[in-house]
N, CA, C and O atoms as CSV, one atom per row, in Angstrom:
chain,resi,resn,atom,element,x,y,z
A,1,UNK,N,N,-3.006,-7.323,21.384
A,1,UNK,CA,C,-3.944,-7.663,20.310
A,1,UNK,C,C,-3.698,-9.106,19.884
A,1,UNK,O,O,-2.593,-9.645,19.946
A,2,UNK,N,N,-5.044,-9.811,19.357
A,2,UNK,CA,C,-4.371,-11.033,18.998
A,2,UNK,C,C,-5.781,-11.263,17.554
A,2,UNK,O,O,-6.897,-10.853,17.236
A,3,UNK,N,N,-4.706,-12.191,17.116
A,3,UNK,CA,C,-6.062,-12.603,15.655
A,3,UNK,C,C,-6.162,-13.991,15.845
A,3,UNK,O,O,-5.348,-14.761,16.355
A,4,UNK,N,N,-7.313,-14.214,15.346
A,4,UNK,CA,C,-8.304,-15.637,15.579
A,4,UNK,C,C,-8.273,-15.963,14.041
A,4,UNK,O,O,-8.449,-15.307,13.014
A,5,UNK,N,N,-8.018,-17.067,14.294
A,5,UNK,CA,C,-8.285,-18.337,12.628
A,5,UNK,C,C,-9.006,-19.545,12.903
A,5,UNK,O,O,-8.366,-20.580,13.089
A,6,UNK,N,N,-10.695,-19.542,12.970
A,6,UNK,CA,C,-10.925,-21.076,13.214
A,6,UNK,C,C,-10.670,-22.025,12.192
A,6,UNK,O,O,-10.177,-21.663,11.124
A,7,UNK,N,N,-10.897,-22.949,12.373
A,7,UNK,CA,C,-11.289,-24.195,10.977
A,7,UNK,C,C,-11.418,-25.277,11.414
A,7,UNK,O,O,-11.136,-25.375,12.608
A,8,UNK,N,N,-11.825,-26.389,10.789
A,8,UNK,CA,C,-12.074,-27.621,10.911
A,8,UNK,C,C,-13.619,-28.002,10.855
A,8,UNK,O,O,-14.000,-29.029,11.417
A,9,UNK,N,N,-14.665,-27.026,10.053
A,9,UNK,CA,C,-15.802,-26.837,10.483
A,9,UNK,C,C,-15.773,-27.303,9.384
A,9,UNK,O,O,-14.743,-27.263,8.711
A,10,UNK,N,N,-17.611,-28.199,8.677
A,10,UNK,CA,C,-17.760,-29.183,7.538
A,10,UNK,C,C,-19.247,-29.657,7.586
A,10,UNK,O,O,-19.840,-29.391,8.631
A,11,UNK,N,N,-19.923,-30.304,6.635
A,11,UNK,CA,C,-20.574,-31.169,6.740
A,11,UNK,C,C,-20.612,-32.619,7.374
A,11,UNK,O,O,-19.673,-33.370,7.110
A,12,UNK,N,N,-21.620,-33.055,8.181
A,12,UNK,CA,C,-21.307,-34.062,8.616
A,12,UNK,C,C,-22.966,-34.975,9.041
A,12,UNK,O,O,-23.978,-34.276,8.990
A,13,UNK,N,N,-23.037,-35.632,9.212
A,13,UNK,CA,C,-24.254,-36.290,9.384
A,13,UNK,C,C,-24.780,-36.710,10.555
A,13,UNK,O,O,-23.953,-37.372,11.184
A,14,UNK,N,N,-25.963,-36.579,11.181
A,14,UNK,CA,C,-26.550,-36.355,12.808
A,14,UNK,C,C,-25.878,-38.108,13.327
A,14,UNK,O,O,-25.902,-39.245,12.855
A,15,UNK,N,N,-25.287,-37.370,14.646
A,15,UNK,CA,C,-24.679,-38.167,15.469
A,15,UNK,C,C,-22.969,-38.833,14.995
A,15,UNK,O,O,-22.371,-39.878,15.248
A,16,UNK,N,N,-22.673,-37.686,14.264
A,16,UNK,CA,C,-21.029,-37.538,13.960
A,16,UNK,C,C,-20.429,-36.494,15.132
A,16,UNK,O,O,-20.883,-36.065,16.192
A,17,UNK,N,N,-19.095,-36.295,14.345
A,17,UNK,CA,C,-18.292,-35.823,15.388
A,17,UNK,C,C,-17.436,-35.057,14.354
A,17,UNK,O,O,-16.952,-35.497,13.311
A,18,UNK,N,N,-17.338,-33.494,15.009
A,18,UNK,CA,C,-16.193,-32.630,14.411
A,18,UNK,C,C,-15.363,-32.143,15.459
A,18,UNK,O,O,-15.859,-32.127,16.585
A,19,UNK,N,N,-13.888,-31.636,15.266
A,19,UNK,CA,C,-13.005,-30.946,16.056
A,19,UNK,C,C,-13.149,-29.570,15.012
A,19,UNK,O,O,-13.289,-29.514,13.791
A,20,UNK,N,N,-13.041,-28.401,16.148
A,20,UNK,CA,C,-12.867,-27.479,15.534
A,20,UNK,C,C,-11.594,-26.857,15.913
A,20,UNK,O,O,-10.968,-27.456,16.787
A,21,UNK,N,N,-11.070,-25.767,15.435
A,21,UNK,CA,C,-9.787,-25.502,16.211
A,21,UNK,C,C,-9.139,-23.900,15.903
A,21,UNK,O,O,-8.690,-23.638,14.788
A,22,UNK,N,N,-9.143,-23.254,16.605
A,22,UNK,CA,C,-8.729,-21.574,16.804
A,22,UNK,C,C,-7.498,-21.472,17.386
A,22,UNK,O,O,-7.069,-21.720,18.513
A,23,UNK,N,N,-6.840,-20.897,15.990
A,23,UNK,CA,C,-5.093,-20.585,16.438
A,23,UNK,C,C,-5.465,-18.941,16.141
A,23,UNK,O,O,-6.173,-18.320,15.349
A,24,UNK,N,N,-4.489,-18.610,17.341
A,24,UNK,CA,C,-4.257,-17.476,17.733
A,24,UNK,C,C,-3.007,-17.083,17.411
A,24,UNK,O,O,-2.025,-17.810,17.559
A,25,UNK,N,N,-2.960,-15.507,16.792
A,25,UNK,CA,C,-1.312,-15.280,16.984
A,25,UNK,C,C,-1.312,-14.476,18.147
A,25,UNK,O,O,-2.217,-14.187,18.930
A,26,UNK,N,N,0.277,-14.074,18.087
A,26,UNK,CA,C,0.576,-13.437,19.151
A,26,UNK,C,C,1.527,-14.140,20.459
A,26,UNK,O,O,1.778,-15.326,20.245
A,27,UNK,N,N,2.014,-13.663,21.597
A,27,UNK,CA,C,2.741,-14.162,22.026
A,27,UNK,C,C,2.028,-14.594,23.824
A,27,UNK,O,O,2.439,-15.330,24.722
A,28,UNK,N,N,1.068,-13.882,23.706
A,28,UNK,CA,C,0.712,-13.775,24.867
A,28,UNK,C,C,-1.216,-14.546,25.174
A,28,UNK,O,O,-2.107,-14.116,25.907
A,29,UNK,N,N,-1.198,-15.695,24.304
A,29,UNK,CA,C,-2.171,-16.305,24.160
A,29,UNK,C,C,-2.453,-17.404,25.631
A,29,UNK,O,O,-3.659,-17.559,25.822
A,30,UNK,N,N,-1.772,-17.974,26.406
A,30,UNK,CA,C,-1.737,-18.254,27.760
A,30,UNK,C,C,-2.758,-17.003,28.897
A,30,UNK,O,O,-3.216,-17.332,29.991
A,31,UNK,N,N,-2.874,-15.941,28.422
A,31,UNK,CA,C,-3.433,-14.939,29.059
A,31,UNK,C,C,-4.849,-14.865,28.975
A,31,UNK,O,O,-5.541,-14.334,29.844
A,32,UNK,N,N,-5.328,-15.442,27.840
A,32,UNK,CA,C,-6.527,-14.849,27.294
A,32,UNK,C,C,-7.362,-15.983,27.783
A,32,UNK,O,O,-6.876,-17.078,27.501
A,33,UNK,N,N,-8.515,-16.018,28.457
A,33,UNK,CA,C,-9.708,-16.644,28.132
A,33,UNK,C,C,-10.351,-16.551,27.036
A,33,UNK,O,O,-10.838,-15.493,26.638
A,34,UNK,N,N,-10.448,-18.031,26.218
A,34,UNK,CA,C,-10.860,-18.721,25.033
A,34,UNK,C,C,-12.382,-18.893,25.383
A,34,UNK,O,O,-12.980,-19.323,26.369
A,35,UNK,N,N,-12.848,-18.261,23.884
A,35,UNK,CA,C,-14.474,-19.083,24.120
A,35,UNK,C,C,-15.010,-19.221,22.928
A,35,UNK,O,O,-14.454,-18.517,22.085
A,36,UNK,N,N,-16.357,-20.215,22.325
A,36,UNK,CA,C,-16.659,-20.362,21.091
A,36,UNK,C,C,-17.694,-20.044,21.050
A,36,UNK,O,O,-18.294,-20.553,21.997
A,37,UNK,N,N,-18.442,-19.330,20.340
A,37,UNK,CA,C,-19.480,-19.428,20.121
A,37,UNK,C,C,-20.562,-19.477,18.949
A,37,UNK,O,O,-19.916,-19.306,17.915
A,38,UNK,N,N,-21.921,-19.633,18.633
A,38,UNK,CA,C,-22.294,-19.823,17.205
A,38,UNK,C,C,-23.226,-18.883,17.065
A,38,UNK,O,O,-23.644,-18.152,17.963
A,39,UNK,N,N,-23.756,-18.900,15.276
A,39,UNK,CA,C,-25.136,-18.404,15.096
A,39,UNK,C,C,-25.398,-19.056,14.219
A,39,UNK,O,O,-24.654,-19.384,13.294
A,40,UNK,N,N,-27.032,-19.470,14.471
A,40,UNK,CA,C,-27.496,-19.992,13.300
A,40,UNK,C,C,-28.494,-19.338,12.432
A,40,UNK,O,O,-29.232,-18.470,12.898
A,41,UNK,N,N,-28.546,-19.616,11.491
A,41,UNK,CA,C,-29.547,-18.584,10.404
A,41,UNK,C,C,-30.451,-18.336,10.992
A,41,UNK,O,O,-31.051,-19.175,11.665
A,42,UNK,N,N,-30.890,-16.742,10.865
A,42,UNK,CA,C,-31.973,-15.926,11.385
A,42,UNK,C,C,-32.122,-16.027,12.860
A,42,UNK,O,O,-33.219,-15.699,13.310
A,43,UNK,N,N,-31.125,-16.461,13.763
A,43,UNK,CA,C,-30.516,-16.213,15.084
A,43,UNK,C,C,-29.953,-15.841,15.803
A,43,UNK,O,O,-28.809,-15.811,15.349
A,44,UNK,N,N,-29.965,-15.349,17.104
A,44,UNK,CA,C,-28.868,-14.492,17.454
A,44,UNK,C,C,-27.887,-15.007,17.757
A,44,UNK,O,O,-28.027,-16.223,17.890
A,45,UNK,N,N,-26.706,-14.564,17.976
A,45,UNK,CA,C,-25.290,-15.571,18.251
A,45,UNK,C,C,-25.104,-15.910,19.708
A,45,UNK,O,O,-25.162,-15.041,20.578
A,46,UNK,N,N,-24.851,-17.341,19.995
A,46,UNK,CA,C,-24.522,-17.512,21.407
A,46,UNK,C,C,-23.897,-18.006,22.003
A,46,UNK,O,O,-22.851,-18.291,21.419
A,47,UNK,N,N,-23.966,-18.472,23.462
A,47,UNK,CA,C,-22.180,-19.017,24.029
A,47,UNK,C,C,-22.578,-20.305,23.992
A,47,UNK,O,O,-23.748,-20.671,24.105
A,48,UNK,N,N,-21.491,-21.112,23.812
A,48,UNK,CA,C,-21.523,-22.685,23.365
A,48,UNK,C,C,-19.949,-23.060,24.852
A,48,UNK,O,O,-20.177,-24.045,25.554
A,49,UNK,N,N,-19.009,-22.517,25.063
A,49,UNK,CA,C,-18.070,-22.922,25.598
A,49,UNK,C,C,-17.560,-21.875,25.531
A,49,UNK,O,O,-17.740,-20.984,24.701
A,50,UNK,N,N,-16.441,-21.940,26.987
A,50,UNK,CA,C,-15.352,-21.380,27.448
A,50,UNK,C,C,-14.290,-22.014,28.313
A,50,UNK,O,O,-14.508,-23.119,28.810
A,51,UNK,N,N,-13.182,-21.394,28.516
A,51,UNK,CA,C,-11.740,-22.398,29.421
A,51,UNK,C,C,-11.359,-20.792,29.734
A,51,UNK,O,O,-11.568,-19.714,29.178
A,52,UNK,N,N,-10.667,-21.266,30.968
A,52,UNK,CA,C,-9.894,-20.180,31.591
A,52,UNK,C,C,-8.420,-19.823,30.811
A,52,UNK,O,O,-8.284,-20.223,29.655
A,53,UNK,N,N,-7.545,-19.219,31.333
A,53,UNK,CA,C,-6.498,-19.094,30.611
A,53,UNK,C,C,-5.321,-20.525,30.505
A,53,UNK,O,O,-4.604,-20.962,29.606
A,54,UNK,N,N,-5.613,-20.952,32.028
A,54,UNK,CA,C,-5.176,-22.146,32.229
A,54,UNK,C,C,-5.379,-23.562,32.152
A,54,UNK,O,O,-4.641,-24.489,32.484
A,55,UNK,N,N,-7.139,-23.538,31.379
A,55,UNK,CA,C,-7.714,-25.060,31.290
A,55,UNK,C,C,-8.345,-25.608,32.147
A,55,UNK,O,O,-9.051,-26.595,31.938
A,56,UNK,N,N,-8.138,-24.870,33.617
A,56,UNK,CA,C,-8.720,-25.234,34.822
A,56,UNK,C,C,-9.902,-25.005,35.183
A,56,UNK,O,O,-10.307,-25.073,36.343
A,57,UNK,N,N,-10.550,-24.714,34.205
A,57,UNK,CA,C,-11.662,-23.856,34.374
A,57,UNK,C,C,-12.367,-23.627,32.995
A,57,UNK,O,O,-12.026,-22.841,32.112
A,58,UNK,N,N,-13.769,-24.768,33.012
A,58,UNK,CA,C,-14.644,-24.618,31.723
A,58,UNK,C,C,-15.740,-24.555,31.831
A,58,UNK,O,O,-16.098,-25.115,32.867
A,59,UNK,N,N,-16.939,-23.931,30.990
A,59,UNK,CA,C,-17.981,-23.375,30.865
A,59,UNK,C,C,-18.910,-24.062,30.111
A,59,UNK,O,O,-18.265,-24.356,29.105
A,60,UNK,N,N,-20.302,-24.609,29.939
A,60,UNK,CA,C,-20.455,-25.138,28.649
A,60,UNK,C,C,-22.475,-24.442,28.554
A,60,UNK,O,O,-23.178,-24.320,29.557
A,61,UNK,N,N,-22.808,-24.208,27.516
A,61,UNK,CA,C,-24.191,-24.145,27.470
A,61,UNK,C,C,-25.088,-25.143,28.062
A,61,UNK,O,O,-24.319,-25.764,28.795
A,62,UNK,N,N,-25.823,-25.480,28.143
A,62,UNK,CA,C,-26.830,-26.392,28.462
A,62,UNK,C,C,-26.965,-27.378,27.647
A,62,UNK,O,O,-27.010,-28.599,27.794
A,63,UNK,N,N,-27.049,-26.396,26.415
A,63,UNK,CA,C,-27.715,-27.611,25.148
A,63,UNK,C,C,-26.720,-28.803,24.588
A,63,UNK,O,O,-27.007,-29.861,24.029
A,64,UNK,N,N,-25.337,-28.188,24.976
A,64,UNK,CA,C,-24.167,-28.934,24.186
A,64,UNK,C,C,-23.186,-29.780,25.561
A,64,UNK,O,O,-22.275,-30.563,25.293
A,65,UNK,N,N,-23.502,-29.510,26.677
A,65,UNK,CA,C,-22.956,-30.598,27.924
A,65,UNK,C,C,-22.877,-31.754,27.820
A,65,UNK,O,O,-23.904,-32.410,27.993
A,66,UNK,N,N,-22.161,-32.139,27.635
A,66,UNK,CA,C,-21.968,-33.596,28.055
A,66,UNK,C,C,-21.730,-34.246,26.578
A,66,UNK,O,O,-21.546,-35.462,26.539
A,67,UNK,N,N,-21.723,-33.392,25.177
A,67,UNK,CA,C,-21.477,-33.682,24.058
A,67,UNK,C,C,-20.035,-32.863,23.657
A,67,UNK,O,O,-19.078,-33.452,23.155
A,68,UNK,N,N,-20.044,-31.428,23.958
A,68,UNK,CA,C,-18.555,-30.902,23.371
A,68,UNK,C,C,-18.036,-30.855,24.105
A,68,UNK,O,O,-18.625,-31.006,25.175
A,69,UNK,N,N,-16.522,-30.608,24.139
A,69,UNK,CA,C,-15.657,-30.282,24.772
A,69,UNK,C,C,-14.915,-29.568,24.429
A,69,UNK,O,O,-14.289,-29.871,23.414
A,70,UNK,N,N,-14.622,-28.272,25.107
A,70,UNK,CA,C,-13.676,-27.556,24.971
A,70,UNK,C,C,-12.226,-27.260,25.718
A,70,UNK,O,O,-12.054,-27.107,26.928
A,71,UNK,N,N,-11.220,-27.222,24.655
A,71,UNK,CA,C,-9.353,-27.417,25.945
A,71,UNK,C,C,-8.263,-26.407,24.624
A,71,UNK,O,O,-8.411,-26.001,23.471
A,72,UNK,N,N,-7.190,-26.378,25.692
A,72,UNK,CA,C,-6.724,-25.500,24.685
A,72,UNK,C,C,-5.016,-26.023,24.882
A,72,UNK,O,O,-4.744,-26.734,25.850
A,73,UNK,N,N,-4.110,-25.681,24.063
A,73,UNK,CA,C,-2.933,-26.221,23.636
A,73,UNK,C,C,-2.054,-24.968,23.586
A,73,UNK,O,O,-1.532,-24.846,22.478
A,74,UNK,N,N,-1.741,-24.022,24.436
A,74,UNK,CA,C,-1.476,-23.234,25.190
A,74,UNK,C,C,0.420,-23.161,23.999
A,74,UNK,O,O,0.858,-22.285,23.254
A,75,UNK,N,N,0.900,-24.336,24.352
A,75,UNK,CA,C,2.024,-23.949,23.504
A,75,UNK,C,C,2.090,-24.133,21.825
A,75,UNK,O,O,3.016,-23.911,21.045
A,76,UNK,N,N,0.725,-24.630,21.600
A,76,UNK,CA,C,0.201,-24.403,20.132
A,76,UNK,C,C,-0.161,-23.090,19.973
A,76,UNK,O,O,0.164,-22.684,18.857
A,77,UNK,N,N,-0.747,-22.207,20.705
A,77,UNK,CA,C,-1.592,-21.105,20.845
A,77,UNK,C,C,-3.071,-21.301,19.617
A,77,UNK,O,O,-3.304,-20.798,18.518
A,78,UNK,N,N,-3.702,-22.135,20.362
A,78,UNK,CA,C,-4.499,-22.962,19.910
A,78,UNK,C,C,-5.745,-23.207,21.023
A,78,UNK,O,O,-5.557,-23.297,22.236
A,79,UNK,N,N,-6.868,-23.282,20.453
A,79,UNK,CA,C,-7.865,-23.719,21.076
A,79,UNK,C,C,-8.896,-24.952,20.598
A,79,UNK,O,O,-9.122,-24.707,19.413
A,80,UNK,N,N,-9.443,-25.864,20.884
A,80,UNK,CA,C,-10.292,-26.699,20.273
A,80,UNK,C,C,-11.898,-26.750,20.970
A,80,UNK,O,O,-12.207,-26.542,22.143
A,81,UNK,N,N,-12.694,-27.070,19.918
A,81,UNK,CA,C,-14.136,-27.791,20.407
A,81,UNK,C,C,-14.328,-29.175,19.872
A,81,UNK,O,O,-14.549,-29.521,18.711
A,82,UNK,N,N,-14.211,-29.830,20.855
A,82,UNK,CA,C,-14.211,-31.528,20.506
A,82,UNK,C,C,-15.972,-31.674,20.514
A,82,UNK,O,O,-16.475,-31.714,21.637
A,83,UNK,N,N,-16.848,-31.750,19.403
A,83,UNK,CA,C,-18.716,-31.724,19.154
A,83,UNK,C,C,-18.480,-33.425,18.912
A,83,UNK,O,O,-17.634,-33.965,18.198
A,84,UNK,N,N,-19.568,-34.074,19.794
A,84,UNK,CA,C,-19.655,-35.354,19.357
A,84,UNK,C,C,-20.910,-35.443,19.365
A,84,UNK,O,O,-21.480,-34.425,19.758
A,85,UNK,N,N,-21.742,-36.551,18.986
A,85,UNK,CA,C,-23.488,-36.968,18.803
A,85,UNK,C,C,-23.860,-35.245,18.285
A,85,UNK,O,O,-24.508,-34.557,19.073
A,86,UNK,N,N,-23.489,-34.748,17.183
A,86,UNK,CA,C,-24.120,-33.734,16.498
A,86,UNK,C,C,-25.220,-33.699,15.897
A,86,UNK,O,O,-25.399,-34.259,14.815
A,87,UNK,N,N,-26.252,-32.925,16.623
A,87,UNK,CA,C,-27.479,-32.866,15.821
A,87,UNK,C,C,-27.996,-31.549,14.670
A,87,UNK,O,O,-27.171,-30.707,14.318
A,88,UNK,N,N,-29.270,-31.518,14.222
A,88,UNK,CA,C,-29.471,-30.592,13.285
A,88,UNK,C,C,-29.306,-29.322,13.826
A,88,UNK,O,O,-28.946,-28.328,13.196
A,89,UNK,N,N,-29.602,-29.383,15.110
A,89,UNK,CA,C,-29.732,-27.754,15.818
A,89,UNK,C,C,-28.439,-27.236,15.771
A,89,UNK,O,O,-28.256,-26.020,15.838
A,90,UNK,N,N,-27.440,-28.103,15.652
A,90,UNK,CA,C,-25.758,-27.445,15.856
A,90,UNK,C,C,-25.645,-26.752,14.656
A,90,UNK,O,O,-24.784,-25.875,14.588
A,91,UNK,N,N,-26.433,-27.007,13.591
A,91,UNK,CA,C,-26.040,-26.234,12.795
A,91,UNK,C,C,-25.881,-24.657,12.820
A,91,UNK,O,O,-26.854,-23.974,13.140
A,92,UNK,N,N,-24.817,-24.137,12.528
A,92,UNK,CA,C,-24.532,-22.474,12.631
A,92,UNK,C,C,-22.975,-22.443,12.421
A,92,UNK,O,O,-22.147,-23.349,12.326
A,93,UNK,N,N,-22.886,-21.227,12.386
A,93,UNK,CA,C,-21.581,-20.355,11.882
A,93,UNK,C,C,-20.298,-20.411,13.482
A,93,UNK,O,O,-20.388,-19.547,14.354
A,94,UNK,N,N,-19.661,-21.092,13.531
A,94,UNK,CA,C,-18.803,-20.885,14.668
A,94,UNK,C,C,-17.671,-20.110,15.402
A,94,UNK,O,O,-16.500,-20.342,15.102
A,95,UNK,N,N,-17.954,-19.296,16.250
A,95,UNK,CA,C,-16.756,-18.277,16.635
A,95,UNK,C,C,-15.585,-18.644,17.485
A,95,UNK,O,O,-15.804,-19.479,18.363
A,96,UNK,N,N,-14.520,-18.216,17.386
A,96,UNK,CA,C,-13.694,-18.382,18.975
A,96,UNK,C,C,-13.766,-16.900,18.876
A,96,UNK,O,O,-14.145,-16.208,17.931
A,97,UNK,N,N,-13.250,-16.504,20.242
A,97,UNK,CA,C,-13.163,-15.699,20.651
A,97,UNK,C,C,-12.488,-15.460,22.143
A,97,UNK,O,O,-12.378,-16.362,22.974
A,98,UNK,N,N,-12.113,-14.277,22.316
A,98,UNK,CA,C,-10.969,-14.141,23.331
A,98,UNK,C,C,-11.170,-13.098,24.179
A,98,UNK,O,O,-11.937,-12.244,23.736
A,99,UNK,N,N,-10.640,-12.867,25.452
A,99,UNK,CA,C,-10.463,-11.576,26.142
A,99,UNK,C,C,-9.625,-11.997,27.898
A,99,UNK,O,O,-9.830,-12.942,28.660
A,100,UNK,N,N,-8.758,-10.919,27.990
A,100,UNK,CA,C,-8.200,-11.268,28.853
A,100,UNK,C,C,-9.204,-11.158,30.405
A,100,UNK,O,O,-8.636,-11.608,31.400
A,101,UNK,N,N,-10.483,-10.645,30.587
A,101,UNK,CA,C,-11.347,-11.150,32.122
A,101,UNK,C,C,-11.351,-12.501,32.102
A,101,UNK,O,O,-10.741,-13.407,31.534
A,102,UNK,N,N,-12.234,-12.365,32.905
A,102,UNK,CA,C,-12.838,-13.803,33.066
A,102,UNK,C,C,-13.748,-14.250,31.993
A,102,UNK,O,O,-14.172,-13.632,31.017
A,103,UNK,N,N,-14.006,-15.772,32.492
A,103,UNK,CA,C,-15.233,-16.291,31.684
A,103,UNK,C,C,-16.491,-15.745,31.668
A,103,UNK,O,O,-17.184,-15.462,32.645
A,104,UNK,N,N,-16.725,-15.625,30.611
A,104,UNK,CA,C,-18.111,-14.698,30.275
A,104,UNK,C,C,-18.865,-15.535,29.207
A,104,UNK,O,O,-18.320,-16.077,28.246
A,105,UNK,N,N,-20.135,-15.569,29.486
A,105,UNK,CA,C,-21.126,-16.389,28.193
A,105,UNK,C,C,-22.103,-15.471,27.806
A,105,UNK,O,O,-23.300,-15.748,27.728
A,106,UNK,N,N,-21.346,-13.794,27.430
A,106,UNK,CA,C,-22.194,-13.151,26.606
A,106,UNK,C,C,-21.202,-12.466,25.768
A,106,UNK,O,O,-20.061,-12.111,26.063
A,107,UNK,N,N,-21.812,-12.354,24.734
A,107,UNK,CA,C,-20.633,-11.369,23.033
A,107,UNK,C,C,-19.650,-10.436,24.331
A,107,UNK,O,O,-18.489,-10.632,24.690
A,108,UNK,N,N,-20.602,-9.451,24.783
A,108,UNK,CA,C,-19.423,-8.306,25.382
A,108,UNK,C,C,-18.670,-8.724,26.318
A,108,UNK,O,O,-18.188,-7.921,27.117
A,109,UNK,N,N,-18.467,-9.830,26.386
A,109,UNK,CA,C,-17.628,-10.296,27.432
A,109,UNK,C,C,-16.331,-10.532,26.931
A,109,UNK,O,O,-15.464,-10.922,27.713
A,110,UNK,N,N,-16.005,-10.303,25.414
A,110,UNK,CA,C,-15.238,-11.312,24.561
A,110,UNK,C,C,-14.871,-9.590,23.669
A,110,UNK,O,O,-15.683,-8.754,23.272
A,111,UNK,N,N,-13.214,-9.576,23.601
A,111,UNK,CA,C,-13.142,-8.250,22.473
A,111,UNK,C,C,-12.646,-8.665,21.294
A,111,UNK,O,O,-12.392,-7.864,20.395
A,112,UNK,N,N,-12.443,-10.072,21.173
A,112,UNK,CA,C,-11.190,-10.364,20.094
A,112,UNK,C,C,-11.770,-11.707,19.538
A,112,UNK,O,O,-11.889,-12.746,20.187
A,113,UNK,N,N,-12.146,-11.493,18.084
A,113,UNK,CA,C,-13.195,-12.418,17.375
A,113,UNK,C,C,-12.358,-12.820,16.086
A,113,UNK,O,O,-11.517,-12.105,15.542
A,114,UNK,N,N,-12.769,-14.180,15.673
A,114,UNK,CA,C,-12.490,-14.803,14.286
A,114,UNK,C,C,-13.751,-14.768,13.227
A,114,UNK,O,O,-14.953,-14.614,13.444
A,115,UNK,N,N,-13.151,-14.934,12.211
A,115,UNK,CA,C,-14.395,-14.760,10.924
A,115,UNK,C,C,-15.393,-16.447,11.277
A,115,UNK,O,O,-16.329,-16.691,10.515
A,116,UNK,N,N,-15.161,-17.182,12.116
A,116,UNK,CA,C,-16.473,-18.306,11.755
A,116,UNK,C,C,-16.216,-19.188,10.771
A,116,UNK,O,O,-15.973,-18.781,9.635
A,117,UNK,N,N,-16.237,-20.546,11.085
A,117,UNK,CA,C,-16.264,-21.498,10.292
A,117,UNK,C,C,-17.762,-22.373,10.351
A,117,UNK,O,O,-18.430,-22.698,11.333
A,118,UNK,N,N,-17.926,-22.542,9.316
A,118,UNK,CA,C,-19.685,-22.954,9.088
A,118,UNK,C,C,-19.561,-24.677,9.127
A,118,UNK,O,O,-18.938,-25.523,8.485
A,119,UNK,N,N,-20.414,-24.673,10.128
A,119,UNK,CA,C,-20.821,-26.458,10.839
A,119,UNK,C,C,-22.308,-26.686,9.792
A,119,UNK,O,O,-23.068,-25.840,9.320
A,120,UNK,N,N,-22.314,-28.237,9.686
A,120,UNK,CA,C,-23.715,-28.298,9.208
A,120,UNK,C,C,-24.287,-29.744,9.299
A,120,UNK,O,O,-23.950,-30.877,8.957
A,121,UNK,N,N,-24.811,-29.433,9.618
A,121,UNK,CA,C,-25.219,-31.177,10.423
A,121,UNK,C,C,-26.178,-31.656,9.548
A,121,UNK,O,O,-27.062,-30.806,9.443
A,122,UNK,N,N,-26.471,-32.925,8.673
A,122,UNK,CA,C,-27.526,-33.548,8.200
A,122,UNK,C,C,-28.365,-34.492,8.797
A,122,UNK,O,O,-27.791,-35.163,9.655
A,123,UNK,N,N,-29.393,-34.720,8.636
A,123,UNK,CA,C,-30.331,-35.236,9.235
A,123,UNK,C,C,-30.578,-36.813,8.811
A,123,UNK,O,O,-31.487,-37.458,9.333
């Protein structure tokens, strides 16, 4: 079992930059494939990023390529989303989330969730 704590999520103004960051407890966080994902009001929630257990291996949506980045700090037991040129659409509620398969970019792919830290981008 492991528990998720994101944070670093805030207001910020279109074409800024936030780090977000999901510490995990537990001892066995090297195991788990990390992934983040959002929802935004009156939306359904979706995959934004994923990394393998080892970093070697990342995933990204369409909409957010080539702007976030996601890596993880393995002896932090820690994960990050590096969001840069943020626009209004990023706005939403942000998840990490975990599971020891593989990378997956749908909810059931993922058993082990954090409460969400709220992004909000101004225009």
């Amino acid at each position: 079992q492991v528990q998720l704590v994101e944070s670093g999520g805030g207001l910020v103004q279109a074409g800024g930059s936030l780090r977000l960051a999901c510490a995990a407890s537990g001892r066995t966080f090297s195991t788990y494939v990390m992934a983040w994902f959002r929802q935004a009001p009156g939306k359904e929630r979706e995959f934004v990023a994923a990394i393998s257990w080892t970093g070697g291996r990342t995933n990204y949506a369409d909409s957010v390529k080539g702007r976030f980045t996601i890596s993880r700090d393995n002896a932090k037991n820690t994960v990050y989303l590096q969001m840069n040129s943020l626009k209004p659409e990023d706005t939403a509620v942000y998840y990490c989330a975990a599971d020891h398969g593989g990378i997956a970019t749908i909810e059931r792919g993922y058993t082990y969730w954090g409460q969400g830290t709220q992004v909000t981008v101004s225009s």
